[in-house]
Amino acid sequence: MDSIRVQGMAPLQGKVKIQGSKNAALPILAASLLIEGQVLLENVPKISDVYGMLHILEELGCHVRWERELLRVDSRRAKLGGISAELAKSMRSSIFLLGPMLSRFHEVTMEYPGGCVIGKRPIDLHLEALRRMGVQFVDENGQLRASVKALHPAALELPFPSVGATENVIMAAVKTEGVTLLRGAAREPEVQVLCEFLNSCGASILGIGTNFLRIEGVRHLRETRFRIPSDRIVAGTYLLAGFSCGGSMFLEEAPLRHMEAVCSVAQKMGATLTVSENGIYAQFPERAGELPLVRTNIYPGFPTDLQSVLLAVRCTGRGKTLVQENIFENRFRIIDELKKMGACFRMVNEREVEVTGVPKLLGASMEARELRGGAALVVAALGAKGESRISGRRFIDRGYENICRDLRELGARIVSE
Ligand code: UD1
């Protein structure tokens, strides 16, 4: 049961509800360790990365319970413990536990975090910022050991606005006495959501949505009930999927406010978007129009997490497109898989690829090796002539609750097997 089978060329038509955001949920779950009480979370996506994080929280003594769509996390009994090597290695988001664990227990030992194979993904920015707050790191038999007597506030500046490093600093600082200043912070919506969550627990974070955060430590964080917003990357995936073979769709609860870059690209390619109170209605041309250049960038630029999906769509778009990846190296790994369908690429350099649209792709057997690349292969298969089979569904399940169900609701002929 690790494959997806797609019969291509069924125009998409229908409505799909967008799940809660993975990248908002994961740091908030880690942050629940900072609250010595219960947090009630609505709209947490049921994806394997979330299950992995919940597993770690349970290992640390938290009590976790789903009550239908509501997730209850109670960290009153949390205690210092080991973070299971296998889980930490398989999820980059295990790095989010550094800040909360240091704040609560003053020490933590963990494997170096893993996650999708998209580039080197070092953690130097996390470590350097936390070092400035008094943390000492040592390598202990290949594991990362961090300890601190007492965290102290600092005036920090990130040389690059790393999402994860920003989130770790925020989580380390919210209960640290004094004022921590963070310049060069990431402005991604998920960082804003983490701040809003913590402020709803009584934290004092100013500058939300800007690259300069002022965090004044508070003694306690109180219990809260919080709704995880919809996933802008999942919404963007389905929006771009509409170009695979035309049609129209309604993306219910798509977080439009945070999708400007992808909506603008969709419009350039010929989609007509109508915004309503609770979503986006999109109509697609039979073939995606010209798009000479797209560059990924930090928010509010075009998100790196949608680069592969866009690449898949451009395989059959009109004209040539230069795709420039500016956030992660090694995010063009799906090219070899897309070539199996007849796609036409020219690598310009490590960071740039030129794709020339062909009229039709042909169904093929392909292998997903990471989350967004896997989703991109599915999108390519939707528009291809004949049947495609994509193995490695487990990578896609890390971030999509049920991509087959969602796309079937839009009329696609797709099953998991
Ligand atoms: C988060 C998202 C991921 C998204 C990315 C960029 C989660 C769970 N994941 O990942 O989906 O693609 O933001 O929007 O929220 N870097 C360093 N040193 C560090 C940290 C990062 O060099 O210490 C580099 C990375 O290798 C990468 C770039 O900075 O090239 C961006 O990474 P970062 O913003 O930290 O992404 P993540 O938090 O890992």
mmCIF file of C-alpha atoms and ligand atoms in Angstrom, residues 22-24 26-27 49 92-93 95-96 118-128 160-167 186 188 190 232-233 297-299 303-306 325-329 331 351 371-372, ligand 1:
data_model
loop_
_atom_site.group_PDB
_atom_site.id
_atom_site.type_symbol
_atom_site.label_atom_id
_atom_site.label_comp_id
_atom_site.label_asym_id
_atom_site.label_seq_id
_atom_site.Cartn_x
_atom_site.Cartn_y
_atom_site.Cartn_z
ATOM 1 C CA LYS A 22 1.433 21.156 8.515
ATOM 2 C CA ASN A 23 4.070 23.826 8.955
ATOM 3 C CA ALA A 24 1.877 25.745 11.403
ATOM 4 C CA LEU A 26 4.293 21.139 13.941
ATOM 5 C CA PRO A 27 5.970 24.030 15.805
ATOM 6 C CA ASP A 49 4.583 14.179 10.353
ATOM 7 C CA ARG A 92 13.377 17.671 10.358
ATOM 8 C CA SER A 93 10.721 19.251 12.550
ATOM 9 C CA ILE A 95 14.540 20.352 15.680
ATOM 10 C CA PHE A 96 11.596 22.461 16.932
ATOM 11 C CA ILE A 118 16.181 18.471 -0.282
ATOM 12 C CA GLY A 119 19.598 19.876 0.148
ATOM 13 C CA LYS A 120 22.031 20.009 3.022
ATOM 14 C CA ARG A 121 19.597 21.624 5.475
ATOM 15 C CA PRO A 122 22.122 22.448 8.189
ATOM 16 C CA ILE A 123 21.060 23.662 11.644
ATOM 17 C CA ASP A 124 23.892 26.114 12.274
ATOM 18 C CA LEU A 125 21.525 29.104 12.516
ATOM 19 C CA HIS A 126 19.455 27.392 15.214
ATOM 20 C CA LEU A 127 22.562 26.478 17.202
ATOM 21 C CA GLU A 128 24.253 29.858 16.898
ATOM 22 C CA PHE A 160 19.298 34.401 6.776
ATOM 23 C CA PRO A 161 15.610 34.416 7.757
ATOM 24 C CA SER A 162 15.371 30.693 8.495
ATOM 25 C CA VAL A 163 11.827 29.674 9.380
ATOM 26 C CA GLY A 164 12.870 26.962 11.820
ATOM 27 C CA ALA A 165 15.596 29.015 13.521
ATOM 28 C CA THR A 166 13.153 31.916 13.998
ATOM 29 C CA GLU A 167 10.631 29.545 15.551
ATOM 30 C CA ALA A 186 11.459 34.875 8.954
ATOM 31 C CA GLU A 188 6.386 33.205 6.817
ATOM 32 C CA GLU A 190 3.511 29.887 9.947
ATOM 33 C CA ARG A 232 -1.356 27.340 1.885
ATOM 34 C CA ILE A 233 0.926 24.757 0.276
ATOM 35 C CA ASN A 297 11.974 33.174 -2.497
ATOM 36 C CA ILE A 298 11.287 33.756 1.155
ATOM 37 C CA TYR A 299 7.741 34.871 1.998
ATOM 38 C CA PRO A 303 7.245 29.323 -2.008
ATOM 39 C CA THR A 304 9.969 26.745 -2.508
ATOM 40 C CA ASP A 305 7.465 24.108 -1.358
ATOM 41 C CA LEU A 306 5.472 24.671 -4.559
ATOM 42 C CA GLU A 325 15.372 27.737 -6.854
ATOM 43 C CA ASN A 326 16.755 30.156 -4.287
ATOM 44 C CA ILE A 327 15.986 28.478 -0.964
ATOM 45 C CA PHE A 328 17.043 24.843 -1.120
ATOM 46 C CA GLU A 329 19.607 23.186 -3.341
ATOM 47 C CA ARG A 331 15.134 20.468 -5.211
ATOM 48 C CA ARG A 351 19.914 26.411 -9.137
ATOM 49 C CA LEU A 371 7.055 15.153 0.051
ATOM 50 C CA ARG A 372 6.508 17.993 -2.413
HETATM 51 C C1 UD1 B 1 10.516 25.336 6.721
HETATM 52 C C2 UD1 B 1 9.362 24.474 6.240
HETATM 53 C C3 UD1 B 1 9.641 23.965 4.836
HETATM 54 C C4 UD1 B 1 9.928 25.141 3.917
HETATM 55 C C5 UD1 B 1 11.022 26.025 4.480
HETATM 56 C C6 UD1 B 1 11.258 27.293 3.666
HETATM 57 C C7 UD1 B 1 8.512 23.460 8.294
HETATM 58 C C8 UD1 B 1 8.292 22.217 9.068
HETATM 59 N N1 UD1 B 1 9.202 23.346 7.144
HETATM 60 O O1 UD1 B 1 11.665 24.491 6.741
HETATM 61 O O2 UD1 B 1 8.466 23.274 4.386
HETATM 62 O O3 UD1 B 1 10.340 24.656 2.660
HETATM 63 O O4 UD1 B 1 10.697 26.422 5.831
HETATM 64 O O5 UD1 B 1 10.095 28.039 3.583
HETATM 65 O O6 UD1 B 1 8.057 24.528 8.658
HETATM 66 N N2 UD1 B 1 19.454 26.868 6.691
HETATM 67 C C9 UD1 B 1 20.773 26.910 7.091
HETATM 68 N N3 UD1 B 1 21.046 26.775 8.430
HETATM 69 C C10 UD1 B 1 20.064 26.629 9.364
HETATM 70 C C11 UD1 B 1 18.716 26.608 8.935
HETATM 71 C C12 UD1 B 1 18.454 26.734 7.603
HETATM 72 O O7 UD1 B 1 21.675 27.039 6.268
HETATM 73 O O8 UD1 B 1 20.382 26.515 10.543
HETATM 74 C C13 UD1 B 1 19.152 26.980 5.245
HETATM 75 C C14 UD1 B 1 18.475 25.716 4.738
HETATM 76 O O9 UD1 B 1 19.408 24.717 4.398
HETATM 77 C C15 UD1 B 1 17.725 26.242 3.547
HETATM 78 C C16 UD1 B 1 17.299 27.640 3.997
HETATM 79 O O10 UD1 B 1 18.179 27.991 5.050
HETATM 80 O O11 UD1 B 1 18.582 26.347 2.444
HETATM 81 C C17 UD1 B 1 15.860 27.721 4.465
HETATM 82 O O12 UD1 B 1 15.669 26.884 5.565
HETATM 83 P P1 UD1 B 1 14.577 27.173 6.698
HETATM 84 O O13 UD1 B 1 13.896 28.474 6.431
HETATM 85 O O14 UD1 B 1 15.231 26.996 8.011
HETATM 86 O O15 UD1 B 1 13.551 25.991 6.442
HETATM 87 P P2 UD1 B 1 13.002 24.956 7.479
HETATM 88 O O16 UD1 B 1 12.622 25.650 8.747
HETATM 89 O O17 UD1 B 1 13.874 23.781 7.539
#
